[in-house]
Amino acid sequence: MAVLVAVAAVPALLGHLALTRGRVSMLASVSPATRRRIFYSSLISDLTAVQETRLFGLGDFLKGRMPDEVAVMQDGERRIDRKEFRTHGLLALLSSAISGGGLVWAVAGAADGALSVSAVMAFVAAVAGAQGALIGLATGLASSYQSLLLFRYHHKVVATTDDFPAVTATATALAPLRKGIELRDVWFRYDDSHPWVLRGLDLTLPHGSSVALVGRNGAGKSTLIKLLCRFYGPTRGAVLWDGVDIRTLPPAELRRRMTVLFQDFMRYDLTAAENIGIGDLARLTDTTGITDAARMADIDTKIRELPNGYDTLLSRIFFDQDDEDDPHAGVVLSGGQWQRVALARTLLRGDSDLLVLDEPSAGLDAEAEHEIHRRLTGHRAGRTSLLVSHRLGAVRQADTIVVLDDGRIREQGTHEELMAAEGRYARLLALQARGYRSSDTSDGVRLAGEDRAPVMP
Ligand SMILES: Nc1ncnc2c1ncn2[C@@H]1O[C@H](COP(=O)(O)OP(=O)(O)OP(=O)(O)O)[C@@H](O)[C@H]1O
Ligand SMILES: [Mg+2]
């Protein structure tokens, strides 16, 4: 009987393992639908999403799509549930047949007088216990097996090799920038199937000087910044830090040497002080440094006025019913105020060799933009900096202005040189200036077909 119970555990184990494989492959196959469902459900709790959902009346539209994703997931679940039901049913039948057969044999033995009643009872308890233990073992093994199979996906992600490995790995610390950063014949596309974003770019950011980058949407400005941070490597060509290919430098060391205000900066659900302090973790509790950076970004006064000053939480997502009306529990900042907080975070790294600002004033009012650019000009003086801006008035102070178009440099020079050249920069500036002077077309620089060009009032 013991052999029989043990042998019957083998198909039970195999059945559980097969079901586990089926469940894991089902989870993988419905994963895109699961991610889409997470996206739809996240819209319910997202403060920015709710504005558009209400204004554009998207509720029913989004609600209509979500069940499709849920249906895909439930189909997968149902398929595997049916298999489990059949397999478990067969396994239960097998173990019932064995224990039932054993019971008949034991009762027959008792009737013959070969077994006592207590022996039959001990036999029944032993068979049930052994079967339960073996089934528990099979279920436990199957559950570990499932974890291992799922872990394989995790491992696949974390074991992915660097797709732009260092040319020669050198772990040496990076010396402070002395000559400058050079992009030499840089070609870049995000993937072989994507179009080229940068096409043979040659650009130098000389040490101690400010370079401004302008160009239309999609010209490749933010992409160039990502290459400087080494989030991506050039498909061809190289980025050189004082003449050294940055692929040979430790990325963390390189990034420590620069500070960047990204166009799509983060809004952390943390306190105001933490939102700025994480720009330089070593200074997370450096109140003076944080307030100095906030002052430079012209947000210090606003933060001091908040219910808990710098300790105010810049979020209202963590509250429960008890403190939802408590203004001290957290605040919501405006778009421009967030931009200033992000700028302060960037400026906290005061000792960086390279300051990069990608559209630092996009959300600022005209007065604030002027004031912040005045402060930044002072801050950037003598530092290596790269400024991206669509507001050409903000870039005229730069030592070099570079006009990027379709991944290539179209023009390069000082504001005066580019104005004298009467090229793209001069035309764009004239167009922007006209926007501020209604019905004025006498800018000295005329745009081809400018009478037809739409101008924002
Ligand atoms: N992660 C990405 N994967 C694939 N393509 C991308 C990615 N990021 C940007 N692109 C593409 O690269 C091109 C350049 O984008 P980039 O963000 O560098 O433009 P930009 O000059 O900064 O524009 P903007 O003035 O609108 O900020 C665009 O065509 C964009 O679609
Ligand atoms: Mg950009």
mmCIF file of C-alpha atoms and ligand atoms in Angstrom, residues 188-191 194-198 213-226 232 263-264 358-359 388-390 404 407, ligand 1:
data_model
loop_
_atom_site.group_PDB
_atom_site.id
_atom_site.type_symbol
_atom_site.label_atom_id
_atom_site.label_comp_id
_atom_site.label_asym_id
_atom_site.label_seq_id
_atom_site.Cartn_x
_atom_site.Cartn_y
_atom_site.Cartn_z
ATOM 1 C CA PHE A 188 22.405 58.153 -33.795
ATOM 2 C CA ARG A 189 19.127 56.344 -34.116
ATOM 3 C CA TYR A 190 17.154 54.699 -31.327
ATOM 4 C CA ASP A 191 16.911 51.410 -33.172
ATOM 5 C CA HIS A 194 14.035 53.922 -36.540
ATOM 6 C CA PRO A 195 15.099 56.849 -38.731
ATOM 7 C CA TRP A 196 18.332 58.671 -37.980
ATOM 8 C CA VAL A 197 17.886 61.318 -35.290
ATOM 9 C CA LEU A 198 21.422 62.736 -35.424
ATOM 10 C CA LEU A 213 20.839 74.656 -28.890
ATOM 11 C CA VAL A 214 17.771 75.642 -30.849
ATOM 12 C CA GLY A 215 15.723 73.837 -33.433
ATOM 13 C CA ARG A 216 12.263 72.688 -34.260
ATOM 14 C CA ASN A 217 10.391 69.885 -32.438
ATOM 15 C CA GLY A 218 11.960 66.516 -33.089
ATOM 16 C CA ALA A 219 15.242 68.036 -34.318
ATOM 17 C CA GLY A 220 17.178 65.843 -31.853
ATOM 18 C CA LYS A 221 18.031 68.311 -29.074
ATOM 19 C CA SER A 222 16.918 66.174 -26.130
ATOM 20 C CA THR A 223 18.426 63.113 -27.812
ATOM 21 C CA LEU A 224 21.795 64.852 -27.889
ATOM 22 C CA ILE A 225 21.486 65.433 -24.124
ATOM 23 C CA LYS A 226 20.745 61.736 -23.580
ATOM 24 C CA TYR A 232 22.497 55.830 -25.149
ATOM 25 C CA GLN A 263 12.549 68.521 -20.478
ATOM 26 C CA ASP A 264 10.334 65.832 -18.931
ATOM 27 C CA ASP A 358 16.477 71.442 -21.580
ATOM 28 C CA GLU A 359 13.684 73.991 -21.904
ATOM 29 C CA VAL A 388 18.030 74.197 -25.043
ATOM 30 C CA SER A 389 15.232 76.645 -25.563
ATOM 31 C CA HIS A 390 12.546 77.497 -28.047
ATOM 32 C CA LEU A 404 19.933 71.977 -35.172
ATOM 33 C CA GLY A 407 19.867 65.898 -36.910
HETATM 34 N N1 LIG B 1 13.035 56.878 -26.618
HETATM 35 C C1 LIG B 1 12.829 57.069 -27.921
HETATM 36 N N2 LIG B 1 12.661 56.016 -28.751
HETATM 37 C C2 LIG B 1 12.473 56.201 -30.071
HETATM 38 N N3 LIG B 1 12.438 57.401 -30.677
HETATM 39 C C3 LIG B 1 12.596 58.483 -29.901
HETATM 40 C C4 LIG B 1 12.799 58.387 -28.498
HETATM 41 N N4 LIG B 1 12.929 59.629 -27.990
HETATM 42 C C5 LIG B 1 12.815 60.473 -29.037
HETATM 43 N N5 LIG B 1 12.621 59.783 -30.181
HETATM 44 C C6 LIG B 1 12.502 60.351 -31.528
HETATM 45 O O1 LIG B 1 13.695 61.088 -31.801
HETATM 46 C C7 LIG B 1 13.405 62.281 -32.488
HETATM 47 C C8 LIG B 1 14.070 63.453 -31.783
HETATM 48 O O2 LIG B 1 13.473 63.599 -30.511
HETATM 49 P P1 LIG B 1 14.016 64.653 -29.446
HETATM 50 O O3 LIG B 1 13.259 64.432 -28.200
HETATM 51 O O4 LIG B 1 15.493 64.577 -29.386
HETATM 52 O O5 LIG B 1 13.587 66.030 -30.148
HETATM 53 P P2 LIG B 1 13.745 67.524 -29.605
HETATM 54 O O6 LIG B 1 14.627 68.247 -30.561
HETATM 55 O O7 LIG B 1 14.178 67.529 -28.186
HETATM 56 O O8 LIG B 1 12.258 68.040 -29.767
HETATM 57 P P3 LIG B 1 11.419 69.051 -28.830
HETATM 58 O O9 LIG B 1 11.772 70.429 -29.267
HETATM 59 O O10 LIG B 1 10.028 68.704 -29.165
HETATM 60 O O11 LIG B 1 11.764 68.783 -27.420
HETATM 61 C C9 LIG B 1 11.884 62.400 -32.572
HETATM 62 O O12 LIG B 1 11.500 62.099 -33.888
HETATM 63 C C10 LIG B 1 11.355 61.346 -31.611
HETATM 64 O O13 LIG B 1 10.223 60.700 -32.110
#
